[in-house]
PDB file of C-alpha atoms and ligand atoms in Angstrom:
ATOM      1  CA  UNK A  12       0.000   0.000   0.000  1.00 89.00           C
ATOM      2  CA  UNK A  13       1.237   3.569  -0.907  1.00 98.00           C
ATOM      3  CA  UNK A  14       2.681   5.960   1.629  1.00 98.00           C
ATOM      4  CA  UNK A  15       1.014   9.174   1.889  1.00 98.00           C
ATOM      5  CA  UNK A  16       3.748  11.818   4.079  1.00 99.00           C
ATOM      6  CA  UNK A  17       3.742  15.687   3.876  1.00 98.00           C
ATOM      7  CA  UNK A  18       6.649  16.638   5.788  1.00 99.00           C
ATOM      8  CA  UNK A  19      10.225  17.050   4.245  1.00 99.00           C
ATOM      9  CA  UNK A  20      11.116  14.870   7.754  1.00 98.00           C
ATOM     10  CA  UNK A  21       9.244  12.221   6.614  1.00 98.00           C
ATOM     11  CA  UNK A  22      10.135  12.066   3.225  1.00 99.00           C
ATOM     12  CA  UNK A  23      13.611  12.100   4.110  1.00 98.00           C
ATOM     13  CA  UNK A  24      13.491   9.570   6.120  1.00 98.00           C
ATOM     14  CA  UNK A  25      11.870   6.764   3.749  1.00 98.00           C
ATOM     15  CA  UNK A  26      14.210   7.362   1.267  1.00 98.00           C
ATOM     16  CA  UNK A  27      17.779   7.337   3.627  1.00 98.00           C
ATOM     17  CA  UNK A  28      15.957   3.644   4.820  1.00 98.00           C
ATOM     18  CA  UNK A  29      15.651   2.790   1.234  1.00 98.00           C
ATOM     19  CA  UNK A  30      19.241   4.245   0.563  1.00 98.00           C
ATOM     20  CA  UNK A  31      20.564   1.988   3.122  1.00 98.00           C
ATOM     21  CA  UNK A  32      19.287  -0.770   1.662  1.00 98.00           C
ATOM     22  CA  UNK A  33      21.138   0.183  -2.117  1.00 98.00           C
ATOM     23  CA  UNK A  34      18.280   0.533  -3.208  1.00 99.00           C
ATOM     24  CA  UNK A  35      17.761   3.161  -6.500  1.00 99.00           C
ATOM     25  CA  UNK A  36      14.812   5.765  -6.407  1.00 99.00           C
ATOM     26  CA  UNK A  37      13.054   7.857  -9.102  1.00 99.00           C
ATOM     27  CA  UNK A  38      11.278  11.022  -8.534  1.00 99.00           C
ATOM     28  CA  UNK A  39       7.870  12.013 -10.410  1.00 99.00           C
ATOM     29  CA  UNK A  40       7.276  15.922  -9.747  1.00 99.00           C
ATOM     30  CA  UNK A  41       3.904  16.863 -10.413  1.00 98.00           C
ATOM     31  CA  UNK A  42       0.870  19.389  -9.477  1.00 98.00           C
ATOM     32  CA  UNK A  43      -1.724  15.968  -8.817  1.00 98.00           C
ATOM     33  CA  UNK A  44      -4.796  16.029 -10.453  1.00 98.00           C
ATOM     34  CA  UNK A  45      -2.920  12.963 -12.365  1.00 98.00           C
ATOM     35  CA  UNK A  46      -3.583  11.503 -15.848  1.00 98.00           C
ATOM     36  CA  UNK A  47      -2.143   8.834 -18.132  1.00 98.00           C
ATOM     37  CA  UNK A  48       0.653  11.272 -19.156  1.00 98.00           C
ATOM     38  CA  UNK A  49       1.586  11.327 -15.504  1.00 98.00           C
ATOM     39  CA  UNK A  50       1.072   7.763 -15.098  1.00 98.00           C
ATOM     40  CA  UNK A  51       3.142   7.068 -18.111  1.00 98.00           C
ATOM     41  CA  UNK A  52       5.817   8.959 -16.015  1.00 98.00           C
ATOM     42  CA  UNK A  53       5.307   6.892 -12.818  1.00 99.00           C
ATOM     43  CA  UNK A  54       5.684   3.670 -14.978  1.00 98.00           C
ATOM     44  CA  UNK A  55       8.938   4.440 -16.595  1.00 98.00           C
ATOM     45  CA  UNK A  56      10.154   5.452 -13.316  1.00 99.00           C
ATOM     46  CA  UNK A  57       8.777   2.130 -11.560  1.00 99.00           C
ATOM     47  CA  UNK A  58      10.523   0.253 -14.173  1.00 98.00           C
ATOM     48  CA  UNK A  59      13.457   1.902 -13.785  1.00 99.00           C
ATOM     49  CA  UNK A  60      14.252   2.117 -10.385  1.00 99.00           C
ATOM     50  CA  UNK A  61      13.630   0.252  -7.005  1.00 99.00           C
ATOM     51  CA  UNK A  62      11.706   2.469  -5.451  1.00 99.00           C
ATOM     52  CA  UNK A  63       9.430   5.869  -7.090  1.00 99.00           C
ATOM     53  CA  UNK A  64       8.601   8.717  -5.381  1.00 99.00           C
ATOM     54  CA  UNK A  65       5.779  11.124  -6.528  1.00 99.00           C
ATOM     55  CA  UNK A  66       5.319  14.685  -5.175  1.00 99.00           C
ATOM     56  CA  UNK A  67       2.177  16.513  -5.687  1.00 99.00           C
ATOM     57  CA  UNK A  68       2.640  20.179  -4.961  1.00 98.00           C
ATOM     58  CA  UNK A  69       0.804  22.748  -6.448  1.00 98.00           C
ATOM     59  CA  UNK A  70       3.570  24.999  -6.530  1.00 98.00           C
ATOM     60  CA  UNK A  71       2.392  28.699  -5.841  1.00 98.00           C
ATOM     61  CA  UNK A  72       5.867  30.156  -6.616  1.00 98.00           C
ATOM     62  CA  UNK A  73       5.473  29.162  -9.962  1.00 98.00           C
ATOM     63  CA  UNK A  74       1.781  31.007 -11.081  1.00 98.00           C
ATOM     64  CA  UNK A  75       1.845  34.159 -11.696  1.00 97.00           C
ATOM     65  CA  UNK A  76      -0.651  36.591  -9.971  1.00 97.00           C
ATOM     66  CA  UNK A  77      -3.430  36.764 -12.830  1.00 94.00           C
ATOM     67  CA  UNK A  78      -2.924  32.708 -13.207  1.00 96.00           C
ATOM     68  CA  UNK A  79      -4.823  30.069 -11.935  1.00 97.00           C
ATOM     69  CA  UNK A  80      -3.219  28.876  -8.692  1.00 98.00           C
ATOM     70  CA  UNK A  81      -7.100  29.174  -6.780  1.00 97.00           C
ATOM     71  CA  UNK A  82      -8.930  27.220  -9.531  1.00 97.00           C
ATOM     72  CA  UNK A  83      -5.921  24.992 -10.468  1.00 98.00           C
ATOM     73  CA  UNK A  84      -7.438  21.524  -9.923  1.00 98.00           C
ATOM     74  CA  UNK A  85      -6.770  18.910  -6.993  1.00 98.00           C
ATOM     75  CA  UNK A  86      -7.999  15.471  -6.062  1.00 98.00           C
ATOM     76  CA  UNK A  87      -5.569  13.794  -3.635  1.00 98.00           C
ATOM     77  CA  UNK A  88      -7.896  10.711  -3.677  1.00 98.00           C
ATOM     78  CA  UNK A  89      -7.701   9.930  -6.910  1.00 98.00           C
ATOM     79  CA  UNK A  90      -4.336  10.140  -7.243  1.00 98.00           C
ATOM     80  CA  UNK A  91      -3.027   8.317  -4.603  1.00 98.00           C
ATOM     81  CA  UNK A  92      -5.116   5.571  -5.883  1.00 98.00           C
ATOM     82  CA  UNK A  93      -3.330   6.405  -9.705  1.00 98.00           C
ATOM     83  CA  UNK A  94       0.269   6.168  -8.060  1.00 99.00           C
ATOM     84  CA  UNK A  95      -1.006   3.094  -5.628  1.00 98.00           C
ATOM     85  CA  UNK A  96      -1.788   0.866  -8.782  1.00 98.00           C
ATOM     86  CA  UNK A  97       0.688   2.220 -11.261  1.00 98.00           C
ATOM     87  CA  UNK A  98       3.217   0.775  -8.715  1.00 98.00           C
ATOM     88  CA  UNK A  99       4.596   3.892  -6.955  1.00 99.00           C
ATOM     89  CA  UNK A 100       5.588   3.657  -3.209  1.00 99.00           C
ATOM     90  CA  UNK A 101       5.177   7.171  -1.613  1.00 99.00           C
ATOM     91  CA  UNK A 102       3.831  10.312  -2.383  1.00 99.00           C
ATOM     92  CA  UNK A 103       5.110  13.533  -0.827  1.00 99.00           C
ATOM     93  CA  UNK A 104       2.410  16.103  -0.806  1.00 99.00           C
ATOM     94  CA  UNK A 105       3.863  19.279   1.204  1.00 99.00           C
ATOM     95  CA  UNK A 106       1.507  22.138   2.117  1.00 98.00           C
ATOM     96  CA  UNK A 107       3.301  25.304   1.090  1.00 98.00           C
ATOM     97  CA  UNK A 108       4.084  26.410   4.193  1.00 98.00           C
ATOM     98  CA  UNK A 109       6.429  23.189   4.477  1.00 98.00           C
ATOM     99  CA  UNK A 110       8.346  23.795   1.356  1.00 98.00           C
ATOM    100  CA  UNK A 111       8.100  27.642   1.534  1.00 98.00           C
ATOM    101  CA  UNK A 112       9.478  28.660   5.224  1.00 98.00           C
ATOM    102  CA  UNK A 113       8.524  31.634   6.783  1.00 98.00           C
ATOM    103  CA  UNK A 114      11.040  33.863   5.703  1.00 98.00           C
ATOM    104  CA  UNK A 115      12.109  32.120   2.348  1.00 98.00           C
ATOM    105  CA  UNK A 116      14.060  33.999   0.501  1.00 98.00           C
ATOM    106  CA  UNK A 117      16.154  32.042  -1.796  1.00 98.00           C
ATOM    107  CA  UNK A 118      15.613  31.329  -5.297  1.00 98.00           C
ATOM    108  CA  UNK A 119      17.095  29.311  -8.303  1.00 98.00           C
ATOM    109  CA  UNK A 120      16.893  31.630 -11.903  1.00 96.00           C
ATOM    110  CA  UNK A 121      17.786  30.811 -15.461  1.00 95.00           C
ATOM    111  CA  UNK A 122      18.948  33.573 -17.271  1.00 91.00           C
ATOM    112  CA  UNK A 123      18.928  32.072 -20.460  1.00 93.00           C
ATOM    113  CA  UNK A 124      16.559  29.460 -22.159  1.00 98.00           C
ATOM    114  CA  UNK A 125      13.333  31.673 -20.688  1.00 98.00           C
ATOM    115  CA  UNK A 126      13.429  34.113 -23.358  1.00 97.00           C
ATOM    116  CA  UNK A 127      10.956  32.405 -25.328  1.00 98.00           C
ATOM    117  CA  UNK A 128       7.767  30.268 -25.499  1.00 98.00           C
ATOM    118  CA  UNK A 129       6.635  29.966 -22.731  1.00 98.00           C
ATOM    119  CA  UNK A 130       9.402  32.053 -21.014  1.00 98.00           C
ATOM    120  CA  UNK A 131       8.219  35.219 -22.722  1.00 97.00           C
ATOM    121  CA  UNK A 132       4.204  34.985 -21.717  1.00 96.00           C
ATOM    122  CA  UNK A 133       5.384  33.894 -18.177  1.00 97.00           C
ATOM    123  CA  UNK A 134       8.020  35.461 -17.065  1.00 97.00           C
ATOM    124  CA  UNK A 135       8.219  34.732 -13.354  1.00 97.00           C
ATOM    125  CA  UNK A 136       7.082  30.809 -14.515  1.00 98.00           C
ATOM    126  CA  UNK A 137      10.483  29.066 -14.681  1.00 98.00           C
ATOM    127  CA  UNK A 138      12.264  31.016 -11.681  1.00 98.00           C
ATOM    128  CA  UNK A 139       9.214  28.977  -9.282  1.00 98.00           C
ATOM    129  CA  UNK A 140       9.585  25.861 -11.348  1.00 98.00           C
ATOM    130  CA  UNK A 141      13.617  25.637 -10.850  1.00 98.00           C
ATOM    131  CA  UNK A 142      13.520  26.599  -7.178  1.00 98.00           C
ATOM    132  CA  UNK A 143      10.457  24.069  -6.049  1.00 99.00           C
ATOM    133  CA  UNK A 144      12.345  21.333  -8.540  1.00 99.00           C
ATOM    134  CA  UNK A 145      15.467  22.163  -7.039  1.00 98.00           C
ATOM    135  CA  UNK A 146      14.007  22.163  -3.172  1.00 99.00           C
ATOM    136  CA  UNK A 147      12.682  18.424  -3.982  1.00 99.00           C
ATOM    137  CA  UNK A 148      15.893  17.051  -5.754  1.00 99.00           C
ATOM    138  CA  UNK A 149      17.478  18.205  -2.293  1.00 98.00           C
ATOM    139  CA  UNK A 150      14.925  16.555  -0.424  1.00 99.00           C
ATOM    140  CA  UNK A 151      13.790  13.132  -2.222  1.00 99.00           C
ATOM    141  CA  UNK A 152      17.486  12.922  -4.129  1.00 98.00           C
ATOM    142  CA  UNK A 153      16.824  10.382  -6.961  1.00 99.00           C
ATOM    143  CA  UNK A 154      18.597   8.632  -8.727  1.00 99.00           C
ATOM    144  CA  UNK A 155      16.455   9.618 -11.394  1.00 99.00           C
ATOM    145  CA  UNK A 156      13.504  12.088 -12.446  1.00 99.00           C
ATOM    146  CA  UNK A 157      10.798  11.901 -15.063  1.00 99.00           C
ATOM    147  CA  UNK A 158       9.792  14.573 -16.904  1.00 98.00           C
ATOM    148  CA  UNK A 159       7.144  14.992 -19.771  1.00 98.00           C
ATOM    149  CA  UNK A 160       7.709  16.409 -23.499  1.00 98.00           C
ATOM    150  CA  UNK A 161       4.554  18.228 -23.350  1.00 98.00           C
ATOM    151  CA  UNK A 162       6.763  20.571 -21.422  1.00 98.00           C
ATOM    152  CA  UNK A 163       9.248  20.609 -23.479  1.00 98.00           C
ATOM    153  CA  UNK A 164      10.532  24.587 -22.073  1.00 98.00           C
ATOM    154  CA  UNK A 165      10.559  23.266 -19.017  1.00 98.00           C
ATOM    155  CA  UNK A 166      12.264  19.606 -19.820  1.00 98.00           C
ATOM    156  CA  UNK A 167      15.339  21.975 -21.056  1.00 98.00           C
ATOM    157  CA  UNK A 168      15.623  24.095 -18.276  1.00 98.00           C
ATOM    158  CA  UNK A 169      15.713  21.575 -15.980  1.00 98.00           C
ATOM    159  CA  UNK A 170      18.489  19.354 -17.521  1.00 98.00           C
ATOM    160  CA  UNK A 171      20.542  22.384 -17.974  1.00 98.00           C
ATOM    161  CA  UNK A 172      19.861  23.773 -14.098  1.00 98.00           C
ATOM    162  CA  UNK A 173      21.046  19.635 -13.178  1.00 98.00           C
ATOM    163  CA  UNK A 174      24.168  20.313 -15.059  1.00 98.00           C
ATOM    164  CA  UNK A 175      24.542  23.944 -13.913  1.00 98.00           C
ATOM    165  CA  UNK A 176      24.347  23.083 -10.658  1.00 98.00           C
ATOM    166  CA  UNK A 177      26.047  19.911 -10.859  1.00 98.00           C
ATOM    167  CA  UNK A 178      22.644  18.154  -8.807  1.00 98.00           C
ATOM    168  CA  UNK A 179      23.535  14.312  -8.591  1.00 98.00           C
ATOM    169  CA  UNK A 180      21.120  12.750 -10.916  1.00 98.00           C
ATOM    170  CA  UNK A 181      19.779  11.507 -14.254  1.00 99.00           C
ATOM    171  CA  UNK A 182      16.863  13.189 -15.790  1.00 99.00           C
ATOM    172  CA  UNK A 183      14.287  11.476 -18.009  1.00 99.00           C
ATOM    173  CA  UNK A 184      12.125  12.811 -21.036  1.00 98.00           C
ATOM    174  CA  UNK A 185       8.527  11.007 -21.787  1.00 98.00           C
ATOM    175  CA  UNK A 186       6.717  11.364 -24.879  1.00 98.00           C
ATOM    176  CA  UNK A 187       3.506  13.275 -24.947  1.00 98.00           C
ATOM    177  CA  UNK A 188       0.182  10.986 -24.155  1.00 98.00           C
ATOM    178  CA  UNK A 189      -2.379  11.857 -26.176  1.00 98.00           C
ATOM    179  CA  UNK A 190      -6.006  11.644 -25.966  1.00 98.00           C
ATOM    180  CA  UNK A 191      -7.639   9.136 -29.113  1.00 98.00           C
ATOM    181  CA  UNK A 192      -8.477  12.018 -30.702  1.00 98.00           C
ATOM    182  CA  UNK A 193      -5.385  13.836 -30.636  1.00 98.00           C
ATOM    183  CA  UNK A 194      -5.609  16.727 -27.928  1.00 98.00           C
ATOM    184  CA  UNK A 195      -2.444  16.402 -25.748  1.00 98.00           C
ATOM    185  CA  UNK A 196      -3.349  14.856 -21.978  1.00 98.00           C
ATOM    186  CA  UNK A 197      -2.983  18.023 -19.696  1.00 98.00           C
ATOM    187  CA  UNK A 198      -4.732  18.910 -15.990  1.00 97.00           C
ATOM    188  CA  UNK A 199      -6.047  22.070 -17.520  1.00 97.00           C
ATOM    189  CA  UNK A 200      -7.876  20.312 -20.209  1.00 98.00           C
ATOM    190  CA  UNK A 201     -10.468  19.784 -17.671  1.00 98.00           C
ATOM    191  CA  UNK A 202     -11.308  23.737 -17.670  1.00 98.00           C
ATOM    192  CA  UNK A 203     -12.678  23.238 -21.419  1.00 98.00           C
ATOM    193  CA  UNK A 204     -16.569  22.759 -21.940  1.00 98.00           C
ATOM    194  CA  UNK A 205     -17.727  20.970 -24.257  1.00 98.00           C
ATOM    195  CA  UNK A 206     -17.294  23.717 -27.226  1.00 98.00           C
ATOM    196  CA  UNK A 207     -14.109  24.165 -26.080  1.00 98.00           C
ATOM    197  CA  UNK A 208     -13.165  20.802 -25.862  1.00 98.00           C
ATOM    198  CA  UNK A 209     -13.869  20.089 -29.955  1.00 98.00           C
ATOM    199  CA  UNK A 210     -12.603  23.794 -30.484  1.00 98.00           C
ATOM    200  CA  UNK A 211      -8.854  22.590 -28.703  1.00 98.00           C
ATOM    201  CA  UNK A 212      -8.661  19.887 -31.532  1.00 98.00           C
ATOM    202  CA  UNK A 213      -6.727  22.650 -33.542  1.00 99.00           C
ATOM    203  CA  UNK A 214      -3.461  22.439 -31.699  1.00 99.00           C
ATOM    204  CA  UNK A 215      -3.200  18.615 -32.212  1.00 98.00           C
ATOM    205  CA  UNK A 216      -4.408  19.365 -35.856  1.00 98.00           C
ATOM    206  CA  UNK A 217      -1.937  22.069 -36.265  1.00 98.00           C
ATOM    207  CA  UNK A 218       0.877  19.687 -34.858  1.00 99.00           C
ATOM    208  CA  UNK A 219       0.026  17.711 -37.776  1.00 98.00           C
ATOM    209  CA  UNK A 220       0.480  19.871 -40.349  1.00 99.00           C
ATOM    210  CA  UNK A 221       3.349  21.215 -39.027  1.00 98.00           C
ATOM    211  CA  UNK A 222       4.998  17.320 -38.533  1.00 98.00           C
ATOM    212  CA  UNK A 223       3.552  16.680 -42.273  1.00 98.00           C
ATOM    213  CA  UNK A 224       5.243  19.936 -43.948  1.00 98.00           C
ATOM    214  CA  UNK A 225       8.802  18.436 -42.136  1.00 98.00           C
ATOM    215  CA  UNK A 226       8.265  14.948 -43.344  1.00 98.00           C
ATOM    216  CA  UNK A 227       7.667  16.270 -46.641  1.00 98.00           C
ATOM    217  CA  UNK A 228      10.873  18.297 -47.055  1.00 97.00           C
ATOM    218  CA  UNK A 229      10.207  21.875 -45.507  1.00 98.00           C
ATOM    219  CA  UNK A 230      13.175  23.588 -43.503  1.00 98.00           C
ATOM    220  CA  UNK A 231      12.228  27.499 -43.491  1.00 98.00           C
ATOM    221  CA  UNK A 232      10.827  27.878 -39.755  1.00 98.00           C
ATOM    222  CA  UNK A 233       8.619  31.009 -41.041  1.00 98.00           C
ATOM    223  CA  UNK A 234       6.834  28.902 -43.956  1.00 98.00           C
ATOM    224  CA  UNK A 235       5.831  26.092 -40.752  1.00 98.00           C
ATOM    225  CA  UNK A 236       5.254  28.841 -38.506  1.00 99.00           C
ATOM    226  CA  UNK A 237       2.943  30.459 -40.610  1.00 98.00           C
ATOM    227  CA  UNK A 238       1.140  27.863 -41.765  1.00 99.00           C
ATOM    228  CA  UNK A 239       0.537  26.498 -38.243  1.00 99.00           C
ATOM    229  CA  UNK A 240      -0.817  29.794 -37.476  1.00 99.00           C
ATOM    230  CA  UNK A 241      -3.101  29.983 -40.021  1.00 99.00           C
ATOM    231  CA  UNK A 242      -4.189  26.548 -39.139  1.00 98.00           C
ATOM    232  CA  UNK A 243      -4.974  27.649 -35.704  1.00 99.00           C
ATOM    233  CA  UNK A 244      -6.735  30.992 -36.343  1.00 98.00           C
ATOM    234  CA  UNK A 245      -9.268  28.502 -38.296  1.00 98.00           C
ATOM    235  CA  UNK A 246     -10.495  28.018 -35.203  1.00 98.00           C
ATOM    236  CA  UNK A 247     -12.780  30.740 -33.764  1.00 98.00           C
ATOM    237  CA  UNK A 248     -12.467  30.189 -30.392  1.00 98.00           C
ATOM    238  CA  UNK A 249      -8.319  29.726 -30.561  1.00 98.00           C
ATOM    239  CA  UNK A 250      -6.002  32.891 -29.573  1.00 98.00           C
ATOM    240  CA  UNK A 251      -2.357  32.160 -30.368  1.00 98.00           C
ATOM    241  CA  UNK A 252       0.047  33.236 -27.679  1.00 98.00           C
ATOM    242  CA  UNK A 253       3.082  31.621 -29.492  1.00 98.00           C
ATOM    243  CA  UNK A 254       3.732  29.152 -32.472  1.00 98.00           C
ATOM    244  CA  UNK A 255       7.754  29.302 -32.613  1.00 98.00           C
ATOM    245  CA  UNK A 256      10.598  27.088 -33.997  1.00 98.00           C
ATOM    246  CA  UNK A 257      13.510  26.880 -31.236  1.00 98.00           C
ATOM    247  CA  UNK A 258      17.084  24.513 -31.112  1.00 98.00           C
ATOM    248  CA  UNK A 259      15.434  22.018 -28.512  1.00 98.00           C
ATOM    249  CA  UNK A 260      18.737  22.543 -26.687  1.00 97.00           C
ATOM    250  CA  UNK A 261      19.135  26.618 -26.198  1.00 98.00           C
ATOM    251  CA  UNK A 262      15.677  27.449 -26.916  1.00 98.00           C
ATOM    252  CA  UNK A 263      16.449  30.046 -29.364  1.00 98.00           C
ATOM    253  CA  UNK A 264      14.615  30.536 -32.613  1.00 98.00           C
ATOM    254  CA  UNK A 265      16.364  29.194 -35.654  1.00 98.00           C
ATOM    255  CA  UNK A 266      15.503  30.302 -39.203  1.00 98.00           C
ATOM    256  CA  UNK A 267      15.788  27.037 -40.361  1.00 98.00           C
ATOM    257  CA  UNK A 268      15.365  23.600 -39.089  1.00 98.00           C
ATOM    258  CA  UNK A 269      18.971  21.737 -38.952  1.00 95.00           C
ATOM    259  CA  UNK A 270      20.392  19.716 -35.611  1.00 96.00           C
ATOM    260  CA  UNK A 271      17.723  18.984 -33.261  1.00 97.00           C
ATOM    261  CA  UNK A 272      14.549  21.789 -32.942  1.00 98.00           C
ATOM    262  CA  UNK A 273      11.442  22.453 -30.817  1.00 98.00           C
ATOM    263  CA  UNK A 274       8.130  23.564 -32.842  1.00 98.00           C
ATOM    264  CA  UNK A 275       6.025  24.378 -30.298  1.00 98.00           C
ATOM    265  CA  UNK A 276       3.101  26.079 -29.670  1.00 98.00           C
ATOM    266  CA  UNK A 277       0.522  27.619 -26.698  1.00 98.00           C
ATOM    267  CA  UNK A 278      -2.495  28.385 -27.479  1.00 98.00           C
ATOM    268  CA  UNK A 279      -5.924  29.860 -25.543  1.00 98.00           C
ATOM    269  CA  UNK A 280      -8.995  28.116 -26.183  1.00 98.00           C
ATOM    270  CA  UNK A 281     -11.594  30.981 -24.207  1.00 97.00           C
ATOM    271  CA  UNK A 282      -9.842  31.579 -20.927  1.00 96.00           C
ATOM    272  CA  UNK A 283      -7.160  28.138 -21.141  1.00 98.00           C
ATOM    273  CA  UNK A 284      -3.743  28.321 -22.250  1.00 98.00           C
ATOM    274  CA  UNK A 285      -3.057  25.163 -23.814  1.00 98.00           C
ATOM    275  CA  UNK A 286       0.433  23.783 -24.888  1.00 98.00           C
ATOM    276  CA  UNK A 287       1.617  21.362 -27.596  1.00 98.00           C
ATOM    277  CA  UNK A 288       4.713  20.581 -29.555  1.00 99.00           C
ATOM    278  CA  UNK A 289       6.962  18.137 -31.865  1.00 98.00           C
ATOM    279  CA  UNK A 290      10.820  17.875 -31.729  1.00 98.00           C
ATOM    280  CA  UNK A 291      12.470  17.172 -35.071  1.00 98.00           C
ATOM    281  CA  UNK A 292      16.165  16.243 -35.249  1.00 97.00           C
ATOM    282  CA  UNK A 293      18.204  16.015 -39.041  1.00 92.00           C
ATOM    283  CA  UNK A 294      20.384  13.302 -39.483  1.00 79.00           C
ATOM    284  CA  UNK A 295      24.124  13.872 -38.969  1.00 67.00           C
TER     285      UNK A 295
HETATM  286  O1  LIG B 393       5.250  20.177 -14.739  1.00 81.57           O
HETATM  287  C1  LIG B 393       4.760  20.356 -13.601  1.00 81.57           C
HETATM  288  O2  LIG B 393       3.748  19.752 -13.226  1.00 81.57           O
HETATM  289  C2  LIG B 393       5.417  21.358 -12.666  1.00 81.57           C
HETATM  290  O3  LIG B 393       5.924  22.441 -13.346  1.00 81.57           O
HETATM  291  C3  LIG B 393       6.481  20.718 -11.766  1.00 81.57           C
HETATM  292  C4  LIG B 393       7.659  20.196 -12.571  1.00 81.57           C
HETATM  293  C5  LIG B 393       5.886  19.587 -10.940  1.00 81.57           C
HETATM  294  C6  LIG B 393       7.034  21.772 -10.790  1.00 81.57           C
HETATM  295  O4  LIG B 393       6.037  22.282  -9.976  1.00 81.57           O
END
């Protein structure tokens, strides 16, 4: 039966027991409100280590005032039954005032690789997301942690903060889970009614096209960019925020696609921000 623990104590703890033992452990950082892309997380980390930890924090550092922190959905139940049966043993689920001290003032910020994407529509986003992913390395230190493409921004970062700041640990990429009918698995998809749900279509559907003008020969990141775009703004109820070809590795935009590259794209459908994206890499 899965652990349940909200103190760094406790977490702590479990794992220097498990350490003792040699025993390997993978971390799975997430907000909760868990779905298959999470669980598809939780399984390569229970097949790749002895022992997976899963931390469900909805990390207020991270959301900027006008974001959704309040409305940002929860359901501890149903997750801990998610982890329980996808074969995770513990989940650390800190209140903030555990992982945020009274009196916290310290703070992990990447200078570069937040200039864009998502960087540039949130720019106090990846400053919470390194510190709060930093704080839990320290706390749960893995031997690995698992991370999904969807963010792909954020996937970057974080392997270049690990070798920055020389943290002790591997760090794994997942593909992007999709739902059948193409619309990237995402906690926030649950804010879309029903219109909203068919009108969200268009950022799988402009994935395609975009995938389908690389696989047919195109290399000038303007001629994919636009056409995604115009894709999108088929799609009354879509607002682009960005649609943007970036090296995967720097995150800065390239004119045209050569080594490995990020086409990504965020998009509001009404009031959600939705994110998507497809990494394309030329042969050497
Ligand atoms: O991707 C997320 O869910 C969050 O940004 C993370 C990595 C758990 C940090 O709060």
């Amino acid at each position: 039966m899965i652990k349940v623990v909200s103190t760094v104590d406790e977490t702590r703890a479990q794992v220097k027991e498990w350490k003792k033992q040699g025993l390997t452990v993978g971390l799975v950082p997430t907000m909760g409100y868990l779905h298959e892309g999470h669980q598809s997380l939780i399984k390569k980390a229970v097949e790749e280590n002895d022992k997976v930890v899963v931390s469900i924090f909805v990390n207020p550092i991270q959301f900027a005032p006008n974001e959704d922190l309040e409305t940002y959905p929860r359901d501890l139940d149903a997750d801990t039954k998610l982890c329980d049966s996808t074969g995770a043993d513990l989940i650390f689920h800190p209140t903030p005032d555990e992982m945020y001290l009274d009196g916290f003032s310290t703070h992990i910020e990447m200078n570069n690789l937040t200039k864009e994407l998502c960087g540039k529509s949130r720019p106090t986003h990846f400053g919470g997301v390194c510190t709060v992913v930093g704080k839990l390395f320290n706390i749960v230190q893995p031997n690995k942690a698992y991370f999904g493409q969807k963010d792909a921004q954020q996937l970057a970062i974080i392997k270049r903060m690990v070798r920055d700041l020389n943290f002790d640990l591997e760090i794994v990429g997942c593909p992007i889970v999709r739902e059948p009918d193409g619309l990237a698995k995402s906690s926030r998809n649950s804010y879309l009614n029903e219109d909203e749900r068919k009108a969200a279509l268009i950022l799988s559907k402009s994935i395609e096209l975009g995938k389908e003008l690389v696989a047919n020969g195109e290399r000038n990141a303007q001629t994919i960019i636009k056409a995604m775009t115009d894709k999108i703004n088929t799609e009354p109820l879509a607002r682009i925020d960005y649609v943007n070809v970036v090296d995967a590795l720097n995150i800065e935009p390239v004119d045209t696609l050569n080594g490995e590259v990020l086409v990504a794209i965020a998009v509001y459908i009404g009031k959600t921000r939705l994110i998507d994206n497809f990494y394309y890499a030329s042969e050497v």
